[in-house]
């Protein structure tokens, strides 16, 4: 029964992956989706931290850095326990738009975990921006699917990790 449930989840994941990666393809999204993905990259996250330190001093940098640390620790650890193969390796005819991650497992999405951790800290410590933050985090997650790097389940798991990391960081620091 568990095996059939997991197979059903894999089919649902593949269905929604194909929808975001192939059915909604257009030139405009080909341009903006890599930009959203890069919001969760190292350079962007460092830039976000510096911006917060300079312009929103009510959000301590230790909270943001702690959340990113916890999110990355959890995501990278889980990746190498689960070892899910990325969709562009497993599935045929995947639209790929960015440099491929060949050896890094797919589950969970560390990009989504990172941006959700940063956004979660901001939402907790600076109320009023939740809708904007949720929109940005959602777009980063969708970009990971659109660009052929992750399944929707990977993105959902990354978001859960990011929320947990933000909460934990705000409790500790």
C-alpha angles and dihedrals in degrees: 000000000000090000092053090047091052090047090052090050090051091052092049090047091051092047093054092041090056091047094054096035100044115009099053095041115141138148094253092055090045086063102041102037094069088051091055091047091053091055086077095046123109097259093049094046091051088049091050090050092050091047091052092048091051103038107022105038089165086078107070114222090226090066093053095043091045091051092049090048093050092045093050093044092053097041096046092045093050092046092062094043096050096033095194112183115240116254095241088061098042104036129061124240098015115170107234123191107165141042107300123242100218103172104028111094120241106229118109115017107240091191090058092043091052099048091043091051091052092044092045092056091050091048092050098045101032108037119198099058098076097112094049091045092048090050093051093046091048092050092050089052094047090047090058089057095041090052092053097247103111146023118237090252089058090054094047091050090048090053092051090050091049093051091048092048092051092050093047093048092050090050094050103037 
